[in-house]
PDB file of C-alpha atoms in Angstrom:
ATOM      1  CA  MET A   1      23.533 -66.734 -13.487  1.00  0.00           C
ATOM      2  CA  ALA A   2      26.841 -66.027 -15.149  1.00  0.00           C
ATOM      3  CA  THR A   3      27.315 -62.695 -16.875  1.00  0.00           C
ATOM      4  CA  LYS A   4      29.668 -61.164 -19.444  1.00  0.00           C
ATOM      5  CA  LYS A   5      30.380 -57.759 -20.013  1.00  0.00           C
ATOM      6  CA  ILE A   6      29.801 -56.497 -23.789  1.00  0.00           C
ATOM      7  CA  THR A   7      30.104 -53.037 -25.663  1.00  0.00           C
ATOM      8  CA  ILE A   8      26.657 -52.201 -27.267  1.00  0.00           C
ATOM      9  CA  THR A   9      26.091 -48.945 -29.455  1.00  0.00           C
ATOM     10  CA  VAL A  10      22.770 -47.233 -28.857  1.00  0.00           C
ATOM     11  CA  PRO A  11      21.336 -43.949 -30.378  1.00  0.00           C
ATOM     12  CA  GLU A  12      22.223 -41.162 -27.819  1.00  0.00           C
ATOM     13  CA  GLU A  13      18.702 -40.064 -27.368  1.00  0.00           C
ATOM     14  CA  LEU A  14      17.722 -43.666 -26.247  1.00  0.00           C
ATOM     15  CA  LEU A  15      20.591 -43.771 -23.985  1.00  0.00           C
ATOM     16  CA  GLU A  16      19.735 -40.340 -22.378  1.00  0.00           C
ATOM     17  CA  SER A  17      15.980 -41.604 -22.053  1.00  0.00           C
ATOM     18  CA  ILE A  18      17.222 -44.916 -20.161  1.00  0.00           C
ATOM     19  CA  ARG A  19      19.472 -42.889 -17.979  1.00  0.00           C
ATOM     20  CA  SER A  20      16.752 -40.489 -17.025  1.00  0.00           C
ATOM     21  CA  ARG A  21      14.734 -43.554 -15.696  1.00  0.00           C
ATOM     22  CA  VAL A  22      17.556 -45.317 -13.702  1.00  0.00           C
ATOM     23  CA  ASP A  23      20.705 -44.417 -11.835  1.00  0.00           C
ATOM     24  CA  ALA A  24      23.973 -45.023 -13.603  1.00  0.00           C
ATOM     25  CA  ARG A  25      24.322 -48.648 -12.003  1.00  0.00           C
ATOM     26  CA  GLY A  26      21.042 -49.591 -13.375  1.00  0.00           C
ATOM     27  CA  VAL A  27      21.580 -48.921 -16.928  1.00  0.00           C
ATOM     28  CA  SER A  28      22.893 -52.493 -17.716  1.00  0.00           C
ATOM     29  CA  ALA A  29      20.110 -54.224 -15.557  1.00  0.00           C
ATOM     30  CA  TRP A  30      17.530 -52.142 -17.630  1.00  0.00           C
ATOM     31  CA  ILE A  31      19.265 -53.053 -20.856  1.00  0.00           C
ATOM     32  CA  THR A  32      19.331 -56.784 -19.500  1.00  0.00           C
ATOM     33  CA  GLU A  33      15.715 -56.851 -18.887  1.00  0.00           C
ATOM     34  CA  ALA A  34      14.873 -55.243 -22.175  1.00  0.00           C
ATOM     35  CA  ALA A  35      16.762 -57.918 -24.006  1.00  0.00           C
ATOM     36  CA  ALA A  36      15.199 -60.412 -22.003  1.00  0.00           C
ATOM     37  CA  ARG A  37      11.671 -59.420 -22.579  1.00  0.00           C
ATOM     38  CA  ARG A  38      12.605 -59.066 -26.225  1.00  0.00           C
ATOM     39  CA  ASP A  39      14.062 -62.756 -26.235  1.00  0.00           C
ATOM     40  CA  ALA A  40      10.883 -63.910 -24.595  1.00  0.00           C
ATOM     41  CA  MET A  41       8.767 -62.362 -27.268  1.00  0.00           C
ATOM     42  CA  ASP A  42      10.685 -63.875 -30.113  1.00  0.00           C
ATOM     43  CA  LYS A  43      10.532 -67.224 -28.323  1.00  0.00           C
ATOM     44  CA  LEU A  44       6.671 -66.940 -28.002  1.00  0.00           C
ATOM     45  CA  GLY A  45       6.427 -65.866 -31.694  1.00  0.00           C
ATOM     46  CA  GLU A  46       8.462 -68.922 -32.545  1.00  0.00           C
ATOM     47  CA  LEU A  47       6.079 -71.001 -30.386  1.00  0.00           C
ATOM     48  CA  ALA A  48       2.951 -69.451 -32.112  1.00  0.00           C
ATOM     49  CA  ALA A  49       4.235 -70.078 -35.456  1.00  0.00           C
ATOM     50  CA  GLY A  50       5.058 -73.640 -34.685  1.00  0.00           C
ATOM     51  CA  LEU A  51       1.372 -74.235 -33.407  1.00  0.00           C
ATOM     52  CA  GLN A  52       0.029 -72.740 -36.444  1.00  0.00           C
ATOM     53  CA  GLU A  53       1.862 -74.827 -38.713  1.00  0.00           C
ATOM     54  CA  GLU A  54       1.091 -78.096 -36.816  1.00  0.00           C
ATOM     55  CA  HIS A  55      -2.480 -77.171 -36.063  1.00  0.00           C
ATOM     56  CA  GLY A  56      -3.648 -74.511 -38.630  1.00  0.00           C
ATOM     57  CA  ALA A  57      -4.637 -70.906 -37.960  1.00  0.00           C
ATOM     58  CA  LEU A  58      -7.307 -70.063 -35.444  1.00  0.00           C
ATOM     59  CA  THR A  59     -10.737 -69.826 -36.802  1.00  0.00           C
ATOM     60  CA  ASP A  60     -12.929 -66.507 -36.579  1.00  0.00           C
ATOM     61  CA  GLU A  61     -15.048 -68.369 -33.822  1.00  0.00           C
ATOM     62  CA  GLU A  62     -11.943 -69.307 -31.925  1.00  0.00           C
ATOM     63  CA  LEU A  63     -10.507 -65.661 -31.979  1.00  0.00           C
ATOM     64  CA  ARG A  64     -13.943 -64.405 -30.809  1.00  0.00           C
ATOM     65  CA  ALA A  65     -14.068 -66.695 -27.921  1.00  0.00           C
ATOM     66  CA  THR A  66     -10.377 -65.661 -27.009  1.00  0.00           C
ATOM     67  CA  ASP A  67     -11.290 -61.828 -27.222  1.00  0.00           C
ATOM     68  CA  ASP A  68     -14.279 -62.539 -24.924  1.00  0.00           C
ATOM     69  CA  TRP A  69     -12.235 -64.296 -22.424  1.00  0.00           C
ATOM     70  CA  LEU A  70      -9.619 -61.711 -22.499  1.00  0.00           C
ATOM     71  CA  ALA A  71     -12.273 -58.970 -22.148  1.00  0.00           C
ATOM     72  CA  ALA A  72     -13.959 -60.818 -19.204  1.00  0.00           C
ATOM     73  CA  ILE A  73     -10.226 -60.888 -17.415  1.00  0.00           C
ATOM     74  CA  ASP A  74      -9.813 -57.145 -18.216  1.00  0.00           C
ATOM     75  CA  ALA A  75     -13.231 -56.478 -16.722  1.00  0.00           C
ATOM     76  CA  LYS A  76     -12.311 -58.349 -13.546  1.00  0.00           C
ATOM     77  CA  HIS A  77      -9.053 -56.376 -13.195  1.00  0.00           C
ATOM     78  CA  ASP A  78     -10.857 -53.211 -13.749  1.00  0.00           C
ATOM     79  CA  ALA A  79     -13.330 -54.036 -10.871  1.00  0.00           C
ATOM     80  CA  LEU A  80     -10.389 -55.079  -8.674  1.00  0.00           C
ATOM     81  CA  ARG A  81      -8.702 -51.719  -9.347  1.00  0.00           C
ATOM     82  CA  ALA A  82     -11.859 -50.134  -8.508  1.00  0.00           C
ATOM     83  CA  GLY A  83     -12.134 -51.687  -5.171  1.00  0.00           C
ATOM     84  CA  ALA A  84     -15.018 -54.191  -6.054  1.00  0.00           C
ATOM     85  CA  GLU A  85     -15.119 -57.701  -4.718  1.00  0.00           C
ATOM     86  CA  VAL A  86     -14.624 -60.133  -7.535  1.00  0.00           C
ATOM     87  CA  LYS A  87     -15.710 -63.788  -7.773  1.00  0.00           C
ATOM     88  CA  HIS A  88     -12.769 -65.841  -9.050  1.00  0.00           C
ATOM     89  CA  ASP A  89     -13.555 -69.007 -11.236  1.00  0.00           C
ATOM     90  CA  SER A  90     -11.265 -71.368 -12.846  1.00  0.00           C
ATOM     91  CA  GLY A  91     -12.879 -71.347 -16.345  1.00  0.00           C
ATOM     92  CA  GLN A  92     -10.821 -71.078 -19.449  1.00  0.00           C
ATOM     93  CA  ALA A  93     -11.642 -70.321 -22.880  1.00  0.00           C
ATOM     94  CA  ALA A  94     -12.994 -73.139 -24.773  1.00  0.00           C
TER      95      ALA A  94
END
């Protein structure tokens, strides 16, 4: 990927915090990764808004089903982190 050098202005405290986590050559990579994550989240928000406009808002039942599905995924991850053997299935939220 082509890159371009730019100049940005950030609060001193933020720069100090970033520098404390990376070496001097890593600041650009850290800033690039942070900007890429923000860009991805903005695009996801645009997608969600478009889907809501096209299909309407999720119902309370759909939201509960999604919460249950995510809770099951979290429980599996917690079990894996604890060293338990977890059965994997391909089920998805309805």
